[in-house]
Amino acid sequence: DGGITQSPKYLFRKEGQNVTLSCEQNLNHDAMYWYRQDPGQGLRLIYYSQIVNDFQKGDIAEGYSVSREKKESFPLTVTSAQKNPTAFYLCASIGTESTDTQYFGPGTRLTVL
Amino acid sequence: GQQVMQIPQYQHVQEGEDFTTYCNSSTTLSNIQWYKQRPGGHPVFLIQLVKSGEVKKQKRLTFQFGEAKKNSSLHITATQTTDVGTYFCAGYYDSGYALNFGKGTSLLVTP
């Protein structure tokens, strides 16, 4: 909750365009995550990053890319290679000092026209 | 692969009735967490269970972690309309760095 921001809240893009979703946290958390949520599918992990300049693919990384140049920021790019990009995208973070609790941002709802 | 299965997918109850959702894993979990997502919102952490056989309560909510640390349940007593939402379980495996989420149970409570 509070401390993680995602922008924009709603995003529309034309088919074939790349788009970057923002995720910023001021919680001083080390680990950050990107999830995709589709109706009835729960949360599926796209990418995660344990530390700056390092990230790992999740279960559905194809068609997505990320960067982690700063501890506070973990942007996600949805590329034109992602065949079904319309979804609700959630960013989350946890701190190493915590009990592994994930704090989620408010999400970005992406619609491809 | 390692997966967390959650049932039922949907549950519709009358206000005042009880509700339970169940999570199961084929392999042992190091811990399990529960989240609630209100319609249109984002998941919010409810609780974490770590010990085998652990039981925790939050007012009308009771959370259990199985003896073998492969299953968990969330029970709500006397549901209220404010309980509406989707409840997710999520667990860590000893070898993993990321939470594995169940698909969630969507609860609808009608007055």
XYZ file of C-alpha atoms in Angstrom:
224
model
C 0.000 0.000 0.000
C 1.175 3.578 0.613
C 4.704 4.198 -0.595
C 4.378 2.442 -3.932
C 3.092 4.420 -6.865
C 2.228 3.242 -10.332
C 1.429 5.432 -13.261
C -0.641 5.850 -15.193
C -3.754 4.251 -13.680
C -5.293 3.642 -17.100
C -3.345 3.266 -20.307
C -4.449 2.747 -23.857
C -2.168 1.818 -26.673
C -2.435 0.827 -30.262
C -1.486 -2.634 -31.312
C 2.187 -2.847 -32.265
C 3.377 -0.108 -29.914
C 5.700 -0.530 -26.970
C 4.603 1.029 -23.676
C 6.381 1.520 -20.358
C 4.621 1.274 -17.006
C 6.102 3.117 -14.077
C 6.634 1.748 -10.561
C 8.258 3.818 -7.821
C 8.647 3.052 -4.114
C 9.943 5.169 -1.246
C 9.972 2.347 1.289
C 13.669 1.608 0.849
C 12.727 -1.921 -0.191
C 15.261 -4.098 -1.946
C 13.034 -6.516 -3.835
C 10.497 -5.468 -6.426
C 8.063 -7.479 -8.510
C 5.772 -7.156 -11.509
C 2.589 -9.190 -11.783
C -0.061 -9.490 -14.405
C -3.673 -10.118 -13.370
C -6.362 -11.431 -15.718
C -9.906 -12.347 -14.661
C -9.944 -15.770 -13.031
C -6.166 -16.165 -13.390
C -4.918 -14.740 -10.151
C -1.522 -13.042 -10.135
C 1.184 -14.235 -12.486
C 4.779 -13.168 -12.012
C 6.409 -11.371 -14.935
C 9.779 -10.231 -13.553
C 11.371 -9.624 -10.199
C 14.471 -7.891 -8.923
C 16.266 -8.614 -5.650
C 18.826 -5.817 -5.952
C 19.748 -2.904 -8.180
C 21.060 -3.851 -11.637
C 19.812 -7.403 -11.302
C 16.488 -8.976 -12.278
C 15.060 -12.394 -12.998
C 12.347 -13.683 -15.312
C 9.144 -14.885 -13.764
C 6.611 -17.316 -15.174
C 5.396 -15.151 -18.072
C 8.321 -12.903 -19.068
C 7.962 -13.279 -22.833
C 7.102 -9.975 -24.500
C 8.136 -7.921 -21.467
C 11.350 -6.202 -20.373
C 12.447 -4.428 -17.192
C 15.306 -2.403 -15.785
C 16.476 -1.698 -12.241
C 18.906 1.205 -12.405
C 17.756 2.659 -9.080
C 16.533 1.015 -5.906
C 13.338 3.083 -5.991
C 12.321 2.357 -9.566
C 11.388 -0.775 -11.511
C 9.755 0.142 -14.833
C 8.111 -2.504 -17.002
C 8.006 -2.274 -20.789
C 5.282 -4.133 -22.591
C 6.628 -4.749 -26.068
C 4.808 -5.371 -29.311
C 5.904 -9.003 -28.987
C 3.435 -9.525 -26.145
C 0.465 -11.091 -27.892
C -2.249 -10.382 -25.318
C -1.137 -7.297 -23.407
C -4.556 -6.133 -22.201
C -4.519 -6.773 -18.444
C -4.174 -5.261 -14.992
C -0.496 -4.838 -14.038
C 0.573 -4.764 -10.409
C 3.919 -3.776 -8.977
C 4.991 -4.895 -5.505
C 7.963 -4.629 -3.210
C 9.304 -6.181 -0.018
C 12.139 -5.235 2.292
C 14.747 -7.686 3.501
C 14.017 -6.695 7.074
C 10.341 -7.545 6.721
C 8.507 -10.824 7.098
C 8.365 -11.143 3.314
C 5.139 -9.167 3.139
C 4.491 -7.777 -0.306
C 3.221 -4.235 -0.604
C 1.326 -3.612 -3.807
C 0.921 -0.465 -5.813
C -2.533 0.594 -7.057
C -1.959 -1.011 -10.468
C -2.127 0.068 -14.101
C -4.924 -1.132 -16.324
C -3.573 -1.491 -19.868
C -5.909 -1.776 -22.814
C -4.691 -2.450 -26.323
C -6.985 -1.057 -28.984
C 6.395 -27.170 -11.299
C 5.540 -25.863 -7.886
C 2.026 -24.512 -7.710
C -0.402 -23.310 -5.131
C -3.954 -24.433 -5.839
C -6.891 -22.576 -4.325
C -10.567 -23.541 -4.117
C -13.314 -22.642 -4.614
C -12.939 -20.108 -7.405
C -16.183 -18.354 -6.441
C -18.433 -18.363 -3.391
C -21.754 -16.599 -2.952
C -23.170 -16.448 0.573
C -25.923 -14.689 2.447
C -24.791 -12.187 5.017
C -24.243 -13.969 8.322
C -23.191 -17.279 6.778
C -19.681 -18.619 7.176
C -17.108 -18.849 4.384
C -13.944 -20.903 3.878
C -11.300 -20.930 1.178
C -8.596 -23.574 0.892
C -5.068 -23.652 -0.491
C -3.010 -26.682 -1.330
C 0.523 -27.254 -2.513
C 2.125 -30.467 -3.725
C 5.375 -29.541 -1.994
C 6.178 -28.053 1.391
C 5.909 -24.302 1.770
C 8.287 -22.307 3.932
C 5.434 -19.934 4.783
C 2.065 -18.877 3.488
C 0.468 -15.450 3.244
C -3.083 -14.296 2.676
C -4.156 -11.199 0.772
C -7.500 -9.535 0.116
C -8.331 -7.605 -3.026
C -11.461 -5.491 -3.103
C -13.195 -5.033 -6.471
C -11.198 -2.531 -8.509
C -8.395 -2.437 -5.952
C -5.059 -4.058 -5.339
C -4.112 -6.949 -3.044
C -3.613 -6.016 0.590
C -1.670 -8.202 2.996
C -3.742 -9.873 5.724
C -1.438 -12.294 7.530
C 1.532 -14.637 7.312
C 1.771 -18.142 8.774
C 5.150 -19.773 9.268
C 4.920 -22.635 11.750
C 3.487 -26.070 11.160
C -0.069 -26.271 12.512
C -0.187 -22.540 13.191
C -3.576 -20.904 13.764
C -4.081 -17.148 13.837
C -7.206 -15.083 14.300
C -8.143 -11.586 13.226
C -11.606 -10.792 14.589
C -13.954 -12.951 12.462
C -11.130 -14.372 10.305
C -9.294 -17.573 11.237
C -6.195 -18.682 9.361
C -4.664 -22.139 9.570
C -1.435 -23.672 8.279
C -1.387 -27.433 7.960
C 0.862 -29.740 9.931
C 2.744 -30.728 6.796
C 2.951 -27.075 5.656
C 1.306 -27.999 2.380
C -2.142 -26.568 2.933
C -3.842 -23.597 4.483
C -7.313 -22.236 4.998
C -9.061 -18.968 5.693
C -12.393 -19.102 7.497
C -14.686 -16.120 7.939
C -17.400 -16.398 10.571
C -20.692 -14.573 10.050
C -19.802 -12.802 6.818
C -20.602 -9.156 6.286
C -20.955 -7.183 3.066
C -17.593 -5.591 3.803
C -15.978 -9.012 3.334
C -16.690 -8.893 -0.398
C -13.562 -9.310 -2.496
C -11.073 -11.859 -3.743
C -8.928 -13.697 -1.221
C -5.537 -14.959 -2.354
C -3.158 -17.305 -0.675
C 0.511 -17.098 -1.618
C 3.456 -19.140 -0.482
C 7.207 -19.244 -0.593
C 9.060 -22.436 -1.342
C 12.421 -22.998 0.337
C 14.222 -22.735 -2.987
C 12.419 -19.656 -4.240
C 12.644 -15.898 -4.031
C 9.162 -15.107 -5.264
C 5.690 -15.664 -3.908
C 3.524 -18.245 -5.646
C -0.066 -17.048 -5.715
C -3.179 -19.158 -5.833
C -5.823 -18.065 -8.340
C -7.965 -16.621 -5.589
C -11.481 -17.118 -4.278
C -13.983 -14.391 -5.113
C -16.476 -13.899 -2.317
C -19.832 -12.276 -2.874
C -21.984 -11.497 0.160
C -25.595 -10.505 -0.314
C -27.574 -8.823 2.453
